Short mmCIF file of C-alpha atoms in Angstrom, two decimals:
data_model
loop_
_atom_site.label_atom_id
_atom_site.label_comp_id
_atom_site.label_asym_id
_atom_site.label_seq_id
_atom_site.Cartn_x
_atom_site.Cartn_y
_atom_site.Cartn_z
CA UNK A 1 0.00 0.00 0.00
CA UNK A 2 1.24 3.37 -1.39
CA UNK A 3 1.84 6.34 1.53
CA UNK A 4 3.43 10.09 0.25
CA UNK A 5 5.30 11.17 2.87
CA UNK A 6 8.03 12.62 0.42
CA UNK A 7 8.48 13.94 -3.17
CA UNK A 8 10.25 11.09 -3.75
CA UNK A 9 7.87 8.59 -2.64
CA UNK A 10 6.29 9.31 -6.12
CA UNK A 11 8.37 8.33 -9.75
CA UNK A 12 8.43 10.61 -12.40
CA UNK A 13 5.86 8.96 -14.10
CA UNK A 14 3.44 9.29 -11.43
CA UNK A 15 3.70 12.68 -11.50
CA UNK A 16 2.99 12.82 -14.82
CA UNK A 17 0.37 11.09 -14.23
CA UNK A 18 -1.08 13.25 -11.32
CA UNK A 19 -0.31 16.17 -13.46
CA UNK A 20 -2.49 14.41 -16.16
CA UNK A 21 -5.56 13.85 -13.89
CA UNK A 22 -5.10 17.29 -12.65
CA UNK A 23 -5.58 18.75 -15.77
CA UNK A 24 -8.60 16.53 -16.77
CA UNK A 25 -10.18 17.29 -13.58
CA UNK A 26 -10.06 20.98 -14.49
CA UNK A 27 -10.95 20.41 -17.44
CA UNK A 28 -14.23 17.54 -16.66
CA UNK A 29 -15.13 18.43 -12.77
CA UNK A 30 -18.74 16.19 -13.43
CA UNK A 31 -16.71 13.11 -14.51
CA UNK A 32 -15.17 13.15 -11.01
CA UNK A 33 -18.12 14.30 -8.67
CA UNK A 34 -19.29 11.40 -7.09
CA UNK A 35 -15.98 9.22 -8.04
CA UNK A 36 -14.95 8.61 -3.96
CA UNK A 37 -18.52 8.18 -2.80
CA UNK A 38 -18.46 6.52 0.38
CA UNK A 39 -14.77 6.91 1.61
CA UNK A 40 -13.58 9.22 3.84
CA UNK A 41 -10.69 11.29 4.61
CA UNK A 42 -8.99 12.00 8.04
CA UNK A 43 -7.33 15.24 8.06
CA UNK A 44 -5.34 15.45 11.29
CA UNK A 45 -3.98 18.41 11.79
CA UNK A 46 -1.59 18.95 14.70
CA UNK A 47 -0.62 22.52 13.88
CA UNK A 48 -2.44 25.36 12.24
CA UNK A 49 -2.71 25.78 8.86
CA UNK A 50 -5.91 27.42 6.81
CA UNK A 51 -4.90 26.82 2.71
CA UNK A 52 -3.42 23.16 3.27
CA UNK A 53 -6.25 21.67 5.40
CA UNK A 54 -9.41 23.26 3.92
CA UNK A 55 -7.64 22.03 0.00
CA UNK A 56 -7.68 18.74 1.16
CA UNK A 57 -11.39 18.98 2.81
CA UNK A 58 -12.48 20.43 -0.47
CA UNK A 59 -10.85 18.39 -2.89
CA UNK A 60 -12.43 15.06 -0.86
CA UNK A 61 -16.15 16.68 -0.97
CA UNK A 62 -15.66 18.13 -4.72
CA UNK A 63 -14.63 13.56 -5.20
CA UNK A 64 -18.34 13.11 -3.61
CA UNK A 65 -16.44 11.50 -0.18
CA UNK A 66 -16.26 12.88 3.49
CA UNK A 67 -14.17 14.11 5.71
CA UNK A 68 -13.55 13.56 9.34
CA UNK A 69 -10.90 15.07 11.55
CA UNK A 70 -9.39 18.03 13.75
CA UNK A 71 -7.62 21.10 13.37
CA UNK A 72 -5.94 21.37 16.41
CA UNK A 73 -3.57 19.10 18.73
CA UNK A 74 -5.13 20.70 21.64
CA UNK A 75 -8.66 18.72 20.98
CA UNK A 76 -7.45 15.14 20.48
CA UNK A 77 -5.73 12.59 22.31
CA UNK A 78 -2.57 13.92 21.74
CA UNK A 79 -2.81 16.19 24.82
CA UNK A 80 -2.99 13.08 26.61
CA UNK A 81 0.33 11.87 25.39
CA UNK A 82 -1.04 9.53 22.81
CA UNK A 83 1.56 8.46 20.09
CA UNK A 84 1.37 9.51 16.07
CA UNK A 85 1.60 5.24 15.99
CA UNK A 86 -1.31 4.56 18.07
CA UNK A 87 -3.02 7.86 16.57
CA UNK A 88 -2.64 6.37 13.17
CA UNK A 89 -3.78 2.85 14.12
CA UNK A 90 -7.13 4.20 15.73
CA UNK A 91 -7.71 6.68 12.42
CA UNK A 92 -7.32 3.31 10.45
CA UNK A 93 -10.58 2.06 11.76
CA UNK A 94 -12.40 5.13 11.12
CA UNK A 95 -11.17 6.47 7.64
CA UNK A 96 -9.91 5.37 4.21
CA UNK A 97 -7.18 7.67 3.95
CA UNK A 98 -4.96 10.17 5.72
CA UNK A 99 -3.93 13.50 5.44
CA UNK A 100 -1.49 14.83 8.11
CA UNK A 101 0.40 17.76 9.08
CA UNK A 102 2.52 17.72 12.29
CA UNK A 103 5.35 19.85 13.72
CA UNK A 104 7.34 17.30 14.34
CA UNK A 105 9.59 16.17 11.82
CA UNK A 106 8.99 12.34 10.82
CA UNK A 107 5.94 12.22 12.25
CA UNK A 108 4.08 11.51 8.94
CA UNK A 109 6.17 8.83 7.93
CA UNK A 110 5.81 6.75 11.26
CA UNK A 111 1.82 6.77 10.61
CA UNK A 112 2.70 5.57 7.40
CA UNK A 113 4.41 3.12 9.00
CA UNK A 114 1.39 2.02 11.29
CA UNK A 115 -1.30 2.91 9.67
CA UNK A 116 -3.58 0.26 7.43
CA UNK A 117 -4.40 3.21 4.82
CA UNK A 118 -2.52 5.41 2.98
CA UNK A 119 -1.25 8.27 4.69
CA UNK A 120 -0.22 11.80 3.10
CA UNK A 121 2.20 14.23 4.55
CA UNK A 122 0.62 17.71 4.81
CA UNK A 123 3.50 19.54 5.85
CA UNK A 124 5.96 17.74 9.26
CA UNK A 125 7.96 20.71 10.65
CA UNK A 126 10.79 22.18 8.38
CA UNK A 127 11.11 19.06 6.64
CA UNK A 128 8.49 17.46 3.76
CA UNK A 129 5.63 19.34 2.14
CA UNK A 130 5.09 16.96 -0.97
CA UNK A 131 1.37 18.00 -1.81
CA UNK A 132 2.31 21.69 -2.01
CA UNK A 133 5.14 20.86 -4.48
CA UNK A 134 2.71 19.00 -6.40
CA UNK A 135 0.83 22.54 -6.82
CA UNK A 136 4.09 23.83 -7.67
CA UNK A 137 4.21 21.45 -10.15
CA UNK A 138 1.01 21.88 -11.67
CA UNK A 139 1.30 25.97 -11.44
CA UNK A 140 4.76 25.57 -13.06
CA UNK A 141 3.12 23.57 -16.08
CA UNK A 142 -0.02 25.35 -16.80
CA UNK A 143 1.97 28.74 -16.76
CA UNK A 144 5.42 27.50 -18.26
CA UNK A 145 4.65 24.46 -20.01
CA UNK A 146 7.66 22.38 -19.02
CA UNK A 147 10.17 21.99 -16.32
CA UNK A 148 13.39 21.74 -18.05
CA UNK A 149 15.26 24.59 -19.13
CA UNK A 150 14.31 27.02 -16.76
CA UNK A 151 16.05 29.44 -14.18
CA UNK A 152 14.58 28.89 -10.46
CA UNK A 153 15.14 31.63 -7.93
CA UNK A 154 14.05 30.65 -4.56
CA UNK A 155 14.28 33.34 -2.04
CA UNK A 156 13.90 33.91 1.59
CA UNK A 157 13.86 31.27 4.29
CA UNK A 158 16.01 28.07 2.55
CA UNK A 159 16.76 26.80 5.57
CA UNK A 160 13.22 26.36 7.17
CA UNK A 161 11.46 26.22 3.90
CA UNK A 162 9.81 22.85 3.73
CA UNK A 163 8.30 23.79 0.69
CA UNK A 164 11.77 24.70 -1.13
CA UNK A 165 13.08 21.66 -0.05
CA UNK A 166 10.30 19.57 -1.74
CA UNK A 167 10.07 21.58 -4.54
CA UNK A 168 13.98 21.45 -5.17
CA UNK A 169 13.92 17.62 -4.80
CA UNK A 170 11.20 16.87 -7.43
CA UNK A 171 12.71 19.29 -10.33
CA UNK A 172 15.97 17.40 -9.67
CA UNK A 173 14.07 14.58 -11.27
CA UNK A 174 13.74 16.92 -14.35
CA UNK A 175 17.08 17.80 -16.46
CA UNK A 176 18.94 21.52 -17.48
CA UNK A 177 17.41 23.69 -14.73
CA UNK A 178 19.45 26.10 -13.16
CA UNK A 179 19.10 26.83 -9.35
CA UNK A 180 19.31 30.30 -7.87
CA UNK A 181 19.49 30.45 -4.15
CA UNK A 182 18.71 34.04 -2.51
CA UNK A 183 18.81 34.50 1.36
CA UNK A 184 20.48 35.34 4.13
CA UNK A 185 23.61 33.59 5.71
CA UNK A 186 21.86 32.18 8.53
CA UNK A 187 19.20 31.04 6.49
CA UNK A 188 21.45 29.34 3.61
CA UNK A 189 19.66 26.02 1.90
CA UNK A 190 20.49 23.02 4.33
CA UNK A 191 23.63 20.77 3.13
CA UNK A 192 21.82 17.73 2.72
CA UNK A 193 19.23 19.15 0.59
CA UNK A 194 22.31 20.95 -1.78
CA UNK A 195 23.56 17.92 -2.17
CA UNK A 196 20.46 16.39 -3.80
CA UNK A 197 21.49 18.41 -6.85
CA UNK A 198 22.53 16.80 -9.50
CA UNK A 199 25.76 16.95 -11.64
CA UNK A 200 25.51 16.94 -15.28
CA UNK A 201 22.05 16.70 -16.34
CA UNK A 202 22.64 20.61 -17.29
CA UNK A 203 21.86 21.78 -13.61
CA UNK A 204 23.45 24.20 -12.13
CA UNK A 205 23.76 25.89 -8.37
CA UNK A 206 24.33 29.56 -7.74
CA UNK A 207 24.09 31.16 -4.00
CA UNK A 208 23.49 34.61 -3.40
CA UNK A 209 22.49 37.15 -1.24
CA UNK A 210 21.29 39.95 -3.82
CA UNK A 211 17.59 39.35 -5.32
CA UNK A 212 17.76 42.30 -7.33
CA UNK A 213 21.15 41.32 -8.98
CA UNK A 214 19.62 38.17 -10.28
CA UNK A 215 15.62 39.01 -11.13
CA UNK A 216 16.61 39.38 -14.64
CA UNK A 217 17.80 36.23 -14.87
CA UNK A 218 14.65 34.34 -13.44
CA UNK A 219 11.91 32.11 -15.11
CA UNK A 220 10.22 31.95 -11.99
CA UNK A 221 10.99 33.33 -8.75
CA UNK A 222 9.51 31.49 -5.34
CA UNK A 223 9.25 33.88 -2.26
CA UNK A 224 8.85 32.67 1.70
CA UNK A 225 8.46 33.82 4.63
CA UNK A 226 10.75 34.00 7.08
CA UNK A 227 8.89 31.70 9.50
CA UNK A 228 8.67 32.62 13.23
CA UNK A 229 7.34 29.44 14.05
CA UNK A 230 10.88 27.41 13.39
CA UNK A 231 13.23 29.36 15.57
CA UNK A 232 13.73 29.24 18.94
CA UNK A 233 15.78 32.52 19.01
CA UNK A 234 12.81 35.46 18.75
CA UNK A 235 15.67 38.03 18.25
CA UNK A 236 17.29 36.07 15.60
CA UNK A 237 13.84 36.26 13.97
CA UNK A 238 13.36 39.58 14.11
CA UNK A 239 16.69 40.42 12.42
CA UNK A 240 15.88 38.23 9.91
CA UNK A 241 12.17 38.78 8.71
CA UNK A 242 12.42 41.72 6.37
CA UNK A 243 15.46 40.48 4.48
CA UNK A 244 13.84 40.53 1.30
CA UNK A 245 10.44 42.22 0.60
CA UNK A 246 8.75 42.17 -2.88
CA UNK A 247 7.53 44.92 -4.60
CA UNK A 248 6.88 46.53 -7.79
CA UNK A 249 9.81 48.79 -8.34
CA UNK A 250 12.06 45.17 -7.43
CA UNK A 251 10.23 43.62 -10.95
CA UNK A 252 10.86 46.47 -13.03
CA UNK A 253 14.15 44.37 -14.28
CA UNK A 254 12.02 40.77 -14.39
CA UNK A 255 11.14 39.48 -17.52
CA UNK A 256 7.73 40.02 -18.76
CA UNK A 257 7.06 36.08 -18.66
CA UNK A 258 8.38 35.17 -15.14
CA UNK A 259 6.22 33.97 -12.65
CA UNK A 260 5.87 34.90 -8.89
CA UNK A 261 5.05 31.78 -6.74
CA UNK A 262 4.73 31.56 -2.80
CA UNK A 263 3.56 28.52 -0.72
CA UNK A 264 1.42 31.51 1.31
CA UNK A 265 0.75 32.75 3.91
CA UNK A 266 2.73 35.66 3.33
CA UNK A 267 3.35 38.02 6.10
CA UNK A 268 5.29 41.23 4.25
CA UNK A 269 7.46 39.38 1.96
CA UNK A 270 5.65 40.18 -1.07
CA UNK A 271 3.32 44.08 -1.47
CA UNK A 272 -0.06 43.78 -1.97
CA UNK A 273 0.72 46.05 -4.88
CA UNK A 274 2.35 43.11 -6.41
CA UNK A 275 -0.78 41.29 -6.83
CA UNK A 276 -2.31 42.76 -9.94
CA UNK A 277 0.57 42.30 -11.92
CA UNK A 278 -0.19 39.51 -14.30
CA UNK A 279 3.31 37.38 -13.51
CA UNK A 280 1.91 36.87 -9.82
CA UNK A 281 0.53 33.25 -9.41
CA UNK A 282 0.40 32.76 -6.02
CA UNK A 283 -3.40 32.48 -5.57
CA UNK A 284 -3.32 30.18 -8.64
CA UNK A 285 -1.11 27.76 -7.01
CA UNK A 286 -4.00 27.28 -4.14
CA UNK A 287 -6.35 26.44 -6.89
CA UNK A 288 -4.00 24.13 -8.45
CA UNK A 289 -3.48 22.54 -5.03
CA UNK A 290 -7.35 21.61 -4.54
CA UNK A 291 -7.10 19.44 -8.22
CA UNK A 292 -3.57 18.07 -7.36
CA UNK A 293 -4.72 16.78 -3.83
CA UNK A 294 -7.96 15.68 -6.08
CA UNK A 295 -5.80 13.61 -8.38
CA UNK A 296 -3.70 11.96 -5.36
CA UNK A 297 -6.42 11.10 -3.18
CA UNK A 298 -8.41 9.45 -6.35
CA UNK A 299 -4.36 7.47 -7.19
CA UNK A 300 -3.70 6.29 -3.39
CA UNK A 301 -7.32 5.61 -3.02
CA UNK A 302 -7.16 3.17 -5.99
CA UNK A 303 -3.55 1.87 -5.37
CA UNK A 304 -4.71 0.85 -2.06
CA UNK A 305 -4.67 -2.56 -1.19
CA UNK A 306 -5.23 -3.24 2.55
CA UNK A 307 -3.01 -4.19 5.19
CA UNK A 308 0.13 -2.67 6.93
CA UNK A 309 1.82 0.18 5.36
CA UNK A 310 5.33 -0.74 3.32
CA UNK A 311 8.76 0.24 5.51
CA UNK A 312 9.81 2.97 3.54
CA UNK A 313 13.63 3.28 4.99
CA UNK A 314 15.44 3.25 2.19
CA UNK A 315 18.43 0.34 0.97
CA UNK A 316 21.59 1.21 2.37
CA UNK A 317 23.55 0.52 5.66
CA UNK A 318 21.71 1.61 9.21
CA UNK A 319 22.88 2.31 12.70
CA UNK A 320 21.03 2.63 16.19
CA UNK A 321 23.09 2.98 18.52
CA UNK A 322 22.53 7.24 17.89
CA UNK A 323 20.24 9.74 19.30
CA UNK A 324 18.80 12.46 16.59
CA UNK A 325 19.85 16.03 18.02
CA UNK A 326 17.17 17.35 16.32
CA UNK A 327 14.74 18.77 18.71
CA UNK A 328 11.99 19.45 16.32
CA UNK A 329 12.53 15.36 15.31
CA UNK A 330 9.78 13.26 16.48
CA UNK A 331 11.80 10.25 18.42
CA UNK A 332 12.09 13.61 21.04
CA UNK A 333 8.41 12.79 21.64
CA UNK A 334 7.20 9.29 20.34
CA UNK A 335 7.24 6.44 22.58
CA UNK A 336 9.74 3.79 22.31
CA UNK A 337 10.37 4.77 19.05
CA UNK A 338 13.52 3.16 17.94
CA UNK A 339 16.70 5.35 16.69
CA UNK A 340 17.57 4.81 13.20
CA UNK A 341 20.26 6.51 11.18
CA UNK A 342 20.87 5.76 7.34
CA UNK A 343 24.30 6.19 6.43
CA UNK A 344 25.06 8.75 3.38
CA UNK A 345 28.95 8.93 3.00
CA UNK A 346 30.55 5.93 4.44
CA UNK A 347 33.90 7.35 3.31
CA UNK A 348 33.46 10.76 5.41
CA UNK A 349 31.78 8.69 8.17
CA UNK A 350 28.21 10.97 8.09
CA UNK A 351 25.01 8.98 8.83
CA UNK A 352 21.08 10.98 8.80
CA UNK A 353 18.22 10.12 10.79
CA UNK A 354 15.57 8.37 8.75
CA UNK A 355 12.87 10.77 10.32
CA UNK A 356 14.09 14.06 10.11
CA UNK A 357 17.27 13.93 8.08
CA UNK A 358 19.25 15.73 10.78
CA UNK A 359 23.41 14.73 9.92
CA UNK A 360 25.66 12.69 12.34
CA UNK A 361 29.18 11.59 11.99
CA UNK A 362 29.37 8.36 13.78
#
């Protein structure tokens, strides 16, 4: 049975495929209306979030299904100390699919791992957003028409950015993009993420710390906010928040076709004045995210199978005898959750946590 925790949990293909029934959804709504009659989605929501959880409550109702769930941690079980495991085994008797956003990083994929339906990420701390890259992806290909050949900017918070790191990830699949990184020191793109970048293929990798000394360069430039919520340093935050802002004078350089994207909610990273120009797709991408979580829900739904969720650690060489230093990783909260670290470089001795990616050198 078929989870989406990451980007990568999906092949090329499948994308293509998603992309595909995205497009015919838009294009034949009626065909799909009563499709997922009778099945029900569980949108557990552990942290807040307005665009993410009401696309995926839409796109189940617009499918002819129902939705059960909660918006906050504060009302379930969790406040009780239950575990994501035993959360995920209850929801299994009650729904027929998953959608889950946590702040704690990994927490999706160990209901994937317990769960007896198919479980979607919906955003786990700093780490995964998958579905929003998928709106990305569709936003990117109704306004652009391809994904090869094209110069990326993404700007703001790299290091936080969930949806940057997703995003990033699944265009590496692609071939000939080149990558233009735009923030601050202190919020630089992680290593382990960089180094998902491929050589040859025509990519290529520029860092910077001047927006305006790139925007003519830019197919598409991808804004964030500097999020509050990830640092545990408020005056570090504050320093940090109005690195770049994004207004009209700033595009007078862009080219007339480039497109402004942004995962939303904005705070004051991008005007208001910027949103009549016609390059600004940033309400388009929530749109796009209603038929994309459409056109997953209808491909897990039918891939699913029964029984126990598939391990997805990944082949390679693990060690447990490490604890994650990752505060914001979930084996700081789940019980008797076992310590697992995949190792990445055996030659420089560097190992990552299979929940939250955080580097060790062991």
């Amino acid at each position: 049975m078929k989870s989406v925790v990451d980007i990568l949990d999906l092949s090329v293909k499948e994308i293509d495929e998603l992309l595909d029934t995205a497009l015919d959804i838009i294009d034949h709504p009626a065909k799909y209306a009563e499709i997922c009659r009778g099945k029900k989605l569980a949108t557990l929501f552990f942290e807040p979030s307005t665009r993410t959880r009401l696309s995926f409550e839409a796109a189940m109702y617009e499918l002819g299904g129902n939705v059960i769930g909660f918006s906050s941690a504060s009302s379930t079980s969790a406040s009780k100390g239950e575990s994501v495991a035993d959360t995920a085994k209850v929801i299994s008797c009650y729904a027929d699919i998953i959608a889950m956003r946590h702040p704690k990083e990994g927490a999706p994929f160990v209901a994937a791992k317990n769960a007896s339906i198919p479980v979607i990420n919906a955003g786990d701390g700093g780490h995964h957003h998958p579905t929003q890259t998928l709106a990305d992806l569709l936003t990117i290909k109704r306004e652009k028409g391809q994904f090869s050949g094209l110069t990326v900017g993404f700007c703001g918070d790299l290091k936080f950015g969930r949806t940057v790191h997703s995003l990033i990830t699944a265009l590496c699949r692609y071939e000939n993009i080149n990558f233009v990184m735009i923030s601050p020191d202190e919020l630089k793109l992680p290593g382990y993420v960089k180094n998902e970048i491929p050589q040859g293929r025509g990519f290529t990798y520029t860092e910077t710390t001047d927006l305006e000394a790139v925007m003519p360069t830019l197919d598409i430039l991808y804004m964030t906010r500097v999020q509050q919520e990830r640092f545990t340093d408020i005056d570090e935050y504050l320093r940090l928040r109005d690195a770049y802002i994004l207004n009209p004078e700033k595009l007078v350089t862009a080219k007339k076709d480039m497109i402004i994207l942004h995962p939303l909610p904005r705070v004051n990273e991008i005007s208001v004045a910027v949103d009549a120009d016609p390059r600004a797709c940033y309400f388009k991408q929530v749109q796009n995210g209603k038929y994309m979580r459409m056109a997953l829900i209808l491909k897990l739904l039918n891939d699913a199978k029964g029984g126990k969720a598939e391990d997805k650690e990944q082949e390679g060489t693990y060690l447990y005898d490490f604890k994650c230093d990752n505060p914001r990783c979930i084996t700081t909260t789940e019980q008797e959750l076992r310590q697992v670290f995949r190792v990445v470089s055996p030659e420089n001795r560097i190992c990552r946590c299979i929940y939250c990616d955080t580097k060790k050198r062991y």
